[in-house]
Amino acid sequence: MVRGLLGAATELTPAIVYDQEKLEAAVAEIAEGFDLAPLDGSWELTREGLFATKHQDGRALDQEALTAAILASTGGEIEATWSTLPAQPLDLEAMASQLSAEATPARYDIEAGQVVDGTVGVTLDLGAAQYALDAALNGETIQLPAEIVYPTVTAEELEEVLFRDLLSVCSTKVSGTSTRKNNVKLSGEAVNGTILNDGDIFDYNQVVGKRTTDRGYGPAPSYINGETVDSIGGGICQTSSTLYLACLRSNLEITERYAHRYIPSYIPAGMDATVSWGGPDYKFTNNTDYPIKVVTTYANSTLTVKILGTNIDGTYAKVTNEYLSTTPYEVVYEDDPTLAPGTEKVKTTPYTGYKYKTYRHVYAADGTLISSAYEATSDYKSRNKVILRGPALPETPATDPGTATDPGTSTGPGTATDPGTATDPGTVTDPGTSILPPENSSTGGTTDSG
């Protein structure tokens, strides 16, 4: 109560004075309890299922406006101003597209040289998922209706068993010239260390590459259009054949394989695989749940192929062959005026033709037969023996028949050993394989085509 100059009483409202620093601190504290960060819609895939969080908008207090309103206020309620911070809703279609995939096991990253996680297979009912998400509260996490298939092998599990087991081994003796042996060695080195993940396809021509002199390959006998000629890389079919039999024993899936034109001698009948650049190829698929590695070595004229992988249940495979038929060759004569009269010369060595069926047998770890299945038919062609014959000898006066030379004592060219004559079947062996080897004296391993 204050008296004026005229002595009348006057009401006065005292001014409100704020400490600016303390006021701003108080407003900031109010904002901390009020503000809410926006929550975008999100999803998470776990071993327990597929979960989605519904989006929730955020809010932010206008601290400057509130501070100003308080300073201007003379008391009573003060209305604070704030703004909405929009959140991004979850795009279910985009999520479903990202998740849609077949489950795959953990894999070996060949370039990085390490194991990486596989993928989870998810099938989502979009309609049901959208309905469930719409019914959820803002910011609420719910489980979505989805069919989930998890990898059969995790990265951690794969690390423990990677290339742990020897799935199979196959060795063949390499004969022929030093150049042919070198061709076999080089092609084996090209294959060595190849790693295939589950479902990967091995392509022999792609892995080995074109056989050229620049890459160290040399001329060696091979078959082209049925004739034996020297070609660059002759002999590399021994590598593909040795690998083929190793794959059969590993119970791998054979994708592409062709038998030789003529039966080879370095491997059991029906268990060879011919290749040529731009022609026949050999391919197989890793149909196991684990990565496999091909390891080859060459020593003492012997090529060895091992396949490493993971054998969980101890199953193993054996291969047998069944002889079907023989196609004999014929002897064909051709006149050659350049030869001396009465002489002969073998132009083409013969091959007897054979037909075989091959079977694969799978056994449990205890030796119990699980399955027997037809694998392939190999139809090896025959090749005629071609003999060049010189002009006939001039006629000579007849002699007394009683003095005729015994024809059986002749030692003419006909006494040469026939390269197509039979060899002892017992000399062809294949551990763990039932063999019915045909007569065959070809050097084998000289095909880079047909």
XYZ file of C-alpha atoms in Angstrom:
450
model
C 0.000 0.000 0.000
C 1.556 3.275 -1.143
C 0.082 6.786 -0.619
C 0.141 9.231 -3.508
C 0.878 12.908 -3.461
C -2.766 13.654 -2.733
C -2.779 11.256 0.140
C -4.953 8.609 -1.671
C -3.948 4.901 -1.333
C -2.668 3.080 -4.602
C -2.259 -0.792 -5.373
C 1.159 -1.771 -6.959
C 2.217 -5.224 -8.408
C 5.843 -5.922 -7.781
C 7.903 -6.791 -10.932
C 9.064 -10.458 -11.385
C 12.742 -10.737 -12.003
C 14.306 -14.066 -13.292
C 17.870 -15.304 -13.274
C 18.275 -15.925 -17.035
C 20.789 -18.758 -16.636
C 18.706 -20.597 -14.090
C 15.556 -20.088 -16.160
C 17.109 -21.624 -19.285
C 18.403 -24.563 -17.237
C 14.913 -25.144 -15.859
C 13.380 -25.030 -19.365
C 16.003 -27.491 -20.653
C 15.113 -29.878 -17.825
C 11.423 -29.625 -18.764
C 12.316 -30.350 -22.400
C 14.344 -33.428 -21.426
C 11.281 -34.953 -19.825
C 8.988 -33.947 -22.667
C 11.010 -34.521 -25.822
C 10.666 -37.895 -27.599
C 12.904 -39.072 -30.405
C 11.087 -40.456 -33.469
C 11.130 -44.261 -33.740
C 11.265 -45.542 -37.298
C 9.552 -48.817 -38.111
C 12.041 -51.691 -38.046
C 12.331 -55.470 -38.115
C 14.622 -58.113 -36.653
C 15.084 -61.771 -37.566
C 16.215 -63.987 -34.703
C 16.196 -67.674 -33.874
C 12.900 -67.006 -32.065
C 11.176 -65.547 -35.140
C 10.594 -62.433 -37.258
C 9.736 -59.318 -35.213
C 8.570 -55.849 -36.287
C 8.399 -52.575 -34.362
C 5.668 -50.129 -35.372
C 6.864 -46.598 -36.003
C 6.213 -43.822 -33.453
C 6.426 -40.079 -34.157
C 8.614 -37.963 -31.892
C 8.121 -34.490 -30.358
C 10.365 -31.573 -29.457
C 9.676 -28.659 -27.077
C 10.384 -25.142 -28.375
C 12.687 -24.074 -25.529
C 13.240 -20.540 -26.797
C 9.494 -19.866 -27.090
C 8.858 -21.267 -23.616
C 11.623 -19.152 -22.089
C 10.229 -16.023 -23.739
C 6.696 -16.837 -22.583
C 7.849 -17.235 -19.009
C 9.701 -13.924 -19.080
C 6.628 -12.185 -20.448
C 4.219 -13.866 -18.082
C 2.731 -12.053 -15.104
C 1.536 -15.266 -13.551
C -0.913 -18.085 -14.230
C -0.636 -20.901 -16.797
C 1.773 -20.693 -19.697
C 1.099 -22.628 -22.904
C 4.260 -24.237 -24.267
C 4.735 -24.819 -27.990
C 6.233 -27.996 -29.462
C 6.639 -29.721 -32.862
C 6.083 -33.263 -34.143
C 9.064 -35.237 -35.468
C 7.677 -37.709 -38.045
C 8.965 -41.294 -38.005
C 9.388 -43.564 -41.049
C 6.815 -46.380 -41.191
C 8.054 -49.921 -41.868
C 7.832 -50.919 -45.549
C 6.643 -54.527 -45.300
C 6.930 -55.179 -49.029
C 10.543 -54.022 -49.103
C 11.265 -56.115 -46.010
C 9.671 -59.203 -47.578
C 11.670 -58.680 -50.782
C 14.900 -58.403 -48.819
C 14.145 -61.518 -46.792
C 12.788 -63.640 -49.613
C 15.451 -66.256 -50.273
C 16.150 -69.941 -49.982
C 18.026 -71.017 -46.899
C 21.697 -71.696 -47.615
C 24.318 -73.096 -45.270
C 27.384 -71.196 -44.168
C 29.908 -70.956 -46.979
C 33.611 -70.668 -47.521
C 34.486 -67.319 -49.070
C 37.148 -68.414 -51.545
C 38.500 -64.930 -52.238
C 38.621 -63.941 -48.570
C 39.773 -67.379 -47.461
C 37.341 -67.598 -44.563
C 33.955 -68.980 -43.551
C 30.922 -66.675 -43.822
C 27.363 -67.071 -42.561
C 24.667 -68.578 -44.744
C 21.236 -67.115 -45.474
C 17.890 -67.654 -43.746
C 14.909 -68.535 -45.908
C 11.788 -66.477 -45.063
C 8.301 -66.645 -46.556
C 6.021 -63.827 -45.326
C 2.214 -63.529 -45.535
C 2.067 -59.835 -46.408
C -1.660 -59.444 -45.764
C -1.549 -61.007 -42.328
C 1.635 -59.122 -41.447
C 0.127 -55.748 -42.403
C -3.025 -56.446 -40.371
C -0.965 -57.342 -37.293
C 1.206 -54.257 -37.649
C -1.783 -51.914 -38.077
C -3.340 -53.306 -34.891
C -0.187 -52.716 -32.849
C 0.406 -49.634 -30.709
C 2.889 -47.032 -31.866
C 6.360 -48.131 -30.811
C 5.153 -51.659 -29.986
C 7.176 -54.713 -31.103
C 5.206 -57.709 -32.356
C 6.033 -61.076 -33.950
C 5.024 -61.350 -37.601
C 3.462 -64.454 -39.168
C 6.253 -65.963 -41.300
C 7.674 -69.326 -42.323
C 11.370 -69.371 -41.476
C 13.996 -71.896 -42.582
C 17.386 -71.526 -40.931
C 20.722 -72.632 -42.478
C 21.505 -76.295 -41.987
C 25.069 -75.353 -41.060
C 26.135 -72.237 -39.194
C 29.472 -70.495 -39.642
C 30.590 -71.646 -36.215
C 29.673 -75.250 -36.982
C 31.401 -75.130 -40.354
C 34.632 -73.779 -38.884
C 34.922 -76.900 -36.732
C 34.538 -79.423 -39.583
C 35.907 -77.595 -42.638
C 37.831 -80.020 -44.930
C 38.091 -82.375 -41.965
C 37.528 -85.688 -43.762
C 39.083 -87.518 -46.697
C 36.052 -88.285 -48.850
C 37.983 -90.284 -51.456
C 41.314 -90.857 -53.139
C 42.249 -92.187 -56.576
C 45.690 -92.809 -58.069
C 46.670 -93.736 -61.621
C 50.045 -94.645 -63.101
C 51.182 -92.199 -65.791
C 53.006 -93.725 -68.759
C 54.165 -92.472 -72.137
C 56.647 -89.800 -73.130
C 58.109 -87.234 -70.776
C 56.014 -84.601 -72.551
C 52.812 -86.528 -71.888
C 53.765 -86.936 -68.237
C 54.410 -83.215 -67.971
C 50.986 -82.490 -69.480
C 49.367 -84.667 -66.836
C 51.388 -82.975 -64.109
C 50.485 -79.452 -65.306
C 46.763 -80.196 -65.567
C 46.867 -81.766 -62.105
C 48.485 -78.632 -60.699
C 45.751 -76.503 -62.303
C 43.078 -78.543 -60.540
C 44.911 -78.664 -57.204
C 43.383 -76.549 -54.437
C 40.025 -76.011 -56.139
C 37.314 -75.319 -53.542
C 33.607 -75.781 -54.211
C 30.801 -74.690 -51.917
C 27.515 -76.545 -51.712
C 25.862 -76.387 -55.138
C 28.954 -75.130 -56.985
C 29.815 -76.781 -60.324
C 33.358 -77.787 -61.273
C 34.141 -77.281 -64.978
C 37.356 -79.047 -66.025
C 38.052 -77.000 -69.155
C 37.371 -73.757 -67.315
C 39.598 -74.681 -64.373
C 42.498 -76.110 -66.406
C 42.226 -73.575 -69.200
C 43.355 -73.833 -72.791
C 46.357 -76.066 -73.282
C 49.068 -74.041 -75.054
C 52.825 -74.147 -75.412
C 52.997 -70.770 -73.649
C 51.545 -72.443 -70.573
C 54.051 -75.278 -70.714
C 52.009 -77.958 -72.487
C 53.645 -79.964 -75.237
C 52.660 -82.312 -78.084
C 51.716 -85.862 -77.123
C 49.572 -88.575 -78.727
C 45.821 -87.971 -78.779
C 42.859 -89.161 -80.803
C 41.359 -86.860 -83.421
C 38.655 -88.261 -85.686
C 39.755 -91.739 -84.769
C 43.379 -91.201 -85.752
C 46.317 -91.060 -83.352
C 48.131 -87.764 -83.758
C 50.299 -85.542 -81.615
C 48.438 -82.552 -80.196
C 49.263 -79.939 -77.562
C 48.145 -81.189 -74.175
C 47.814 -84.855 -75.075
C 47.392 -86.873 -71.886
C 45.356 -84.448 -69.798
C 42.396 -86.832 -69.987
C 44.217 -88.955 -67.431
C 43.763 -86.098 -64.955
C 40.046 -85.707 -65.727
C 39.566 -89.479 -65.535
C 41.370 -89.799 -62.202
C 39.256 -86.930 -60.873
C 36.070 -88.550 -62.214
C 36.669 -91.789 -60.337
C 37.536 -89.852 -57.175
C 34.221 -87.991 -57.510
C 32.300 -91.230 -57.905
C 33.907 -92.589 -54.753
C 32.997 -89.349 -52.939
C 29.370 -89.840 -54.010
C 29.330 -86.453 -55.744
C 26.870 -85.551 -58.478
C 28.267 -85.983 -61.991
C 27.014 -83.184 -64.222
C 28.750 -83.939 -67.524
C 30.980 -86.831 -68.543
C 31.955 -88.616 -71.764
C 33.779 -91.904 -72.245
C 36.870 -92.092 -74.466
C 36.523 -93.216 -78.056
C 38.873 -96.099 -77.345
C 39.238 -97.841 -74.021
C 42.122 -96.491 -71.893
C 44.396 -98.773 -69.898
C 45.296 -96.547 -66.937
C 41.861 -96.730 -65.292
C 39.117 -99.364 -65.009
C 36.661 -99.624 -67.887
C 33.731 -97.223 -67.600
C 35.494 -94.988 -65.096
C 37.255 -92.579 -67.459
C 36.292 -89.077 -68.603
C 37.578 -87.612 -71.856
C 37.964 -83.872 -72.440
C 39.120 -81.529 -75.179
C 39.227 -77.760 -75.579
C 36.046 -76.695 -77.351
C 34.739 -80.263 -77.247
C 33.838 -82.765 -74.542
C 34.085 -81.437 -70.996
C 33.933 -82.946 -67.536
C 31.782 -81.335 -64.833
C 30.573 -82.322 -61.388
C 28.507 -80.631 -58.679
C 29.191 -80.430 -54.958
C 25.911 -81.873 -53.698
C 26.986 -82.042 -50.042
C 26.092 -79.542 -47.319
C 29.748 -78.604 -46.886
C 32.589 -77.130 -48.949
C 34.960 -79.593 -50.616
C 38.565 -79.202 -51.761
C 40.349 -81.050 -54.580
C 43.976 -81.872 -53.783
C 46.246 -83.372 -56.445
C 49.844 -84.594 -56.275
C 52.204 -85.973 -58.883
C 55.191 -88.085 -57.873
C 57.027 -91.121 -59.252
C 54.929 -91.066 -62.434
C 51.753 -91.397 -60.362
C 48.866 -88.929 -60.296
C 46.828 -88.879 -57.087
C 43.566 -87.011 -56.583
C 42.086 -86.545 -53.114
C 38.761 -84.920 -52.281
C 38.499 -83.364 -48.827
C 35.225 -82.375 -47.205
C 33.007 -83.206 -44.261
C 31.478 -86.640 -43.798
C 29.025 -86.392 -40.924
C 27.446 -89.858 -41.062
C 30.378 -91.942 -42.329
C 28.704 -93.076 -45.559
C 30.942 -94.041 -48.476
C 30.646 -95.160 -52.091
C 32.112 -97.854 -54.320
C 31.986 -98.188 -58.095
C 31.617 -101.383 -60.121
C 31.436 -102.100 -63.825
C 29.509 -104.665 -65.868
C 30.886 -106.040 -69.127
C 28.245 -106.036 -71.871
C 29.853 -106.818 -75.227
C 32.949 -106.896 -77.442
C 33.379 -105.501 -80.952
C 36.410 -107.107 -82.617
C 38.548 -105.199 -85.082
C 39.295 -106.260 -88.643
C 42.564 -106.405 -90.538
C 42.571 -104.164 -93.597
C 45.307 -104.124 -96.263
C 46.312 -101.103 -98.316
C 48.706 -101.225 -101.253
C 51.749 -98.991 -100.892
C 54.020 -98.853 -103.949
C 56.749 -97.131 -101.920
C 57.387 -100.300 -99.907
C 59.794 -102.964 -101.065
C 58.125 -105.757 -102.977
C 56.739 -108.492 -100.730
C 56.984 -106.409 -97.523
C 54.304 -105.171 -95.154
C 54.092 -102.399 -92.548
C 51.495 -101.719 -89.866
C 49.953 -98.295 -90.516
C 47.294 -98.225 -87.790
C 47.353 -100.195 -84.552
C 44.002 -101.764 -83.734
C 41.647 -101.453 -80.802
C 38.985 -103.904 -79.773
C 35.666 -102.256 -78.935
C 33.907 -102.862 -75.629
C 30.706 -101.840 -73.946
C 30.355 -101.449 -70.187
C 27.829 -100.252 -67.657
C 28.958 -98.578 -64.440
C 27.149 -98.656 -61.099
C 27.505 -96.654 -57.893
C 26.917 -98.313 -54.510
C 26.494 -96.291 -51.315
C 27.162 -97.854 -47.916
C 26.489 -96.806 -44.346
C 29.392 -96.438 -41.932
C 28.834 -100.006 -40.684
C 29.036 -101.432 -44.204
C 25.305 -101.811 -44.783
C 24.345 -101.248 -48.418
C 22.096 -98.182 -48.665
C 21.617 -97.951 -52.435
C 22.839 -99.205 -55.797
C 22.252 -97.109 -58.890
C 23.157 -97.159 -62.561
C 25.805 -94.531 -63.297
C 26.674 -94.583 -67.012
C 27.216 -96.664 -70.134
C 30.598 -96.513 -71.882
C 30.661 -97.656 -75.504
C 34.289 -97.885 -76.624
C 34.740 -98.193 -80.383
C 36.894 -100.658 -82.281
C 39.603 -99.551 -84.701
C 40.729 -101.690 -87.586
C 44.303 -102.769 -87.997
C 45.575 -101.235 -91.227
C 48.575 -102.931 -92.902
C 50.434 -101.363 -95.791
C 51.494 -103.882 -98.421
C 54.263 -103.463 -100.970
C 54.132 -104.649 -104.580
C 53.954 -108.378 -105.142
C 57.226 -110.243 -105.631
C 58.120 -111.231 -109.219
C 56.985 -114.701 -110.156
C 59.727 -117.360 -109.871
C 59.917 -120.744 -111.561
C 58.095 -123.449 -109.719
C 60.242 -125.640 -107.483
C 59.879 -129.230 -106.514
C 57.038 -129.290 -103.982
C 59.007 -131.634 -101.857
C 61.640 -128.987 -101.292
C 59.214 -126.164 -100.410
C 60.076 -124.164 -97.348
C 57.802 -124.800 -94.408
C 55.532 -121.716 -94.241
C 55.429 -122.069 -90.500
C 59.096 -121.119 -90.270
C 58.601 -117.736 -91.925
C 59.750 -114.759 -89.853
C 58.140 -112.060 -91.984
C 56.515 -108.893 -90.732
C 53.465 -110.831 -89.635
C 55.338 -111.954 -86.543
C 55.200 -108.471 -85.026
C 53.245 -108.280 -81.805
C 49.695 -107.089 -82.434
C 49.198 -103.958 -80.267
C 45.535 -104.806 -80.082
C 45.968 -108.277 -78.632
C 44.606 -109.081 -75.240
C 46.477 -108.366 -72.057
C 46.068 -110.269 -68.835
C 42.807 -109.013 -67.268
C 44.335 -109.467 -63.857
C 46.772 -106.652 -64.497
C 44.036 -104.023 -64.258
C 43.214 -103.346 -60.642
C 41.150 -100.790 -58.799
C 40.957 -101.076 -54.991
C 37.392 -101.361 -53.845
C 36.089 -101.723 -57.405
C 34.800 -104.831 -59.112
C 36.443 -104.971 -62.524
C 35.788 -106.972 -65.643
C 38.679 -105.640 -67.746
C 38.736 -106.411 -71.461
C 41.676 -107.362 -73.558
C 43.527 -104.157 -74.228
C 47.086 -103.209 -74.991
C 46.631 -99.536 -75.849
C 48.900 -97.126 -74.088
C 45.837 -95.130 -73.000
C 45.818 -91.701 -71.496
C 46.499 -90.085 -74.846
C 43.124 -88.568 -75.558
C 42.374 -84.883 -75.620
C 39.285 -85.375 -77.751
C 36.675 -87.991 -78.561
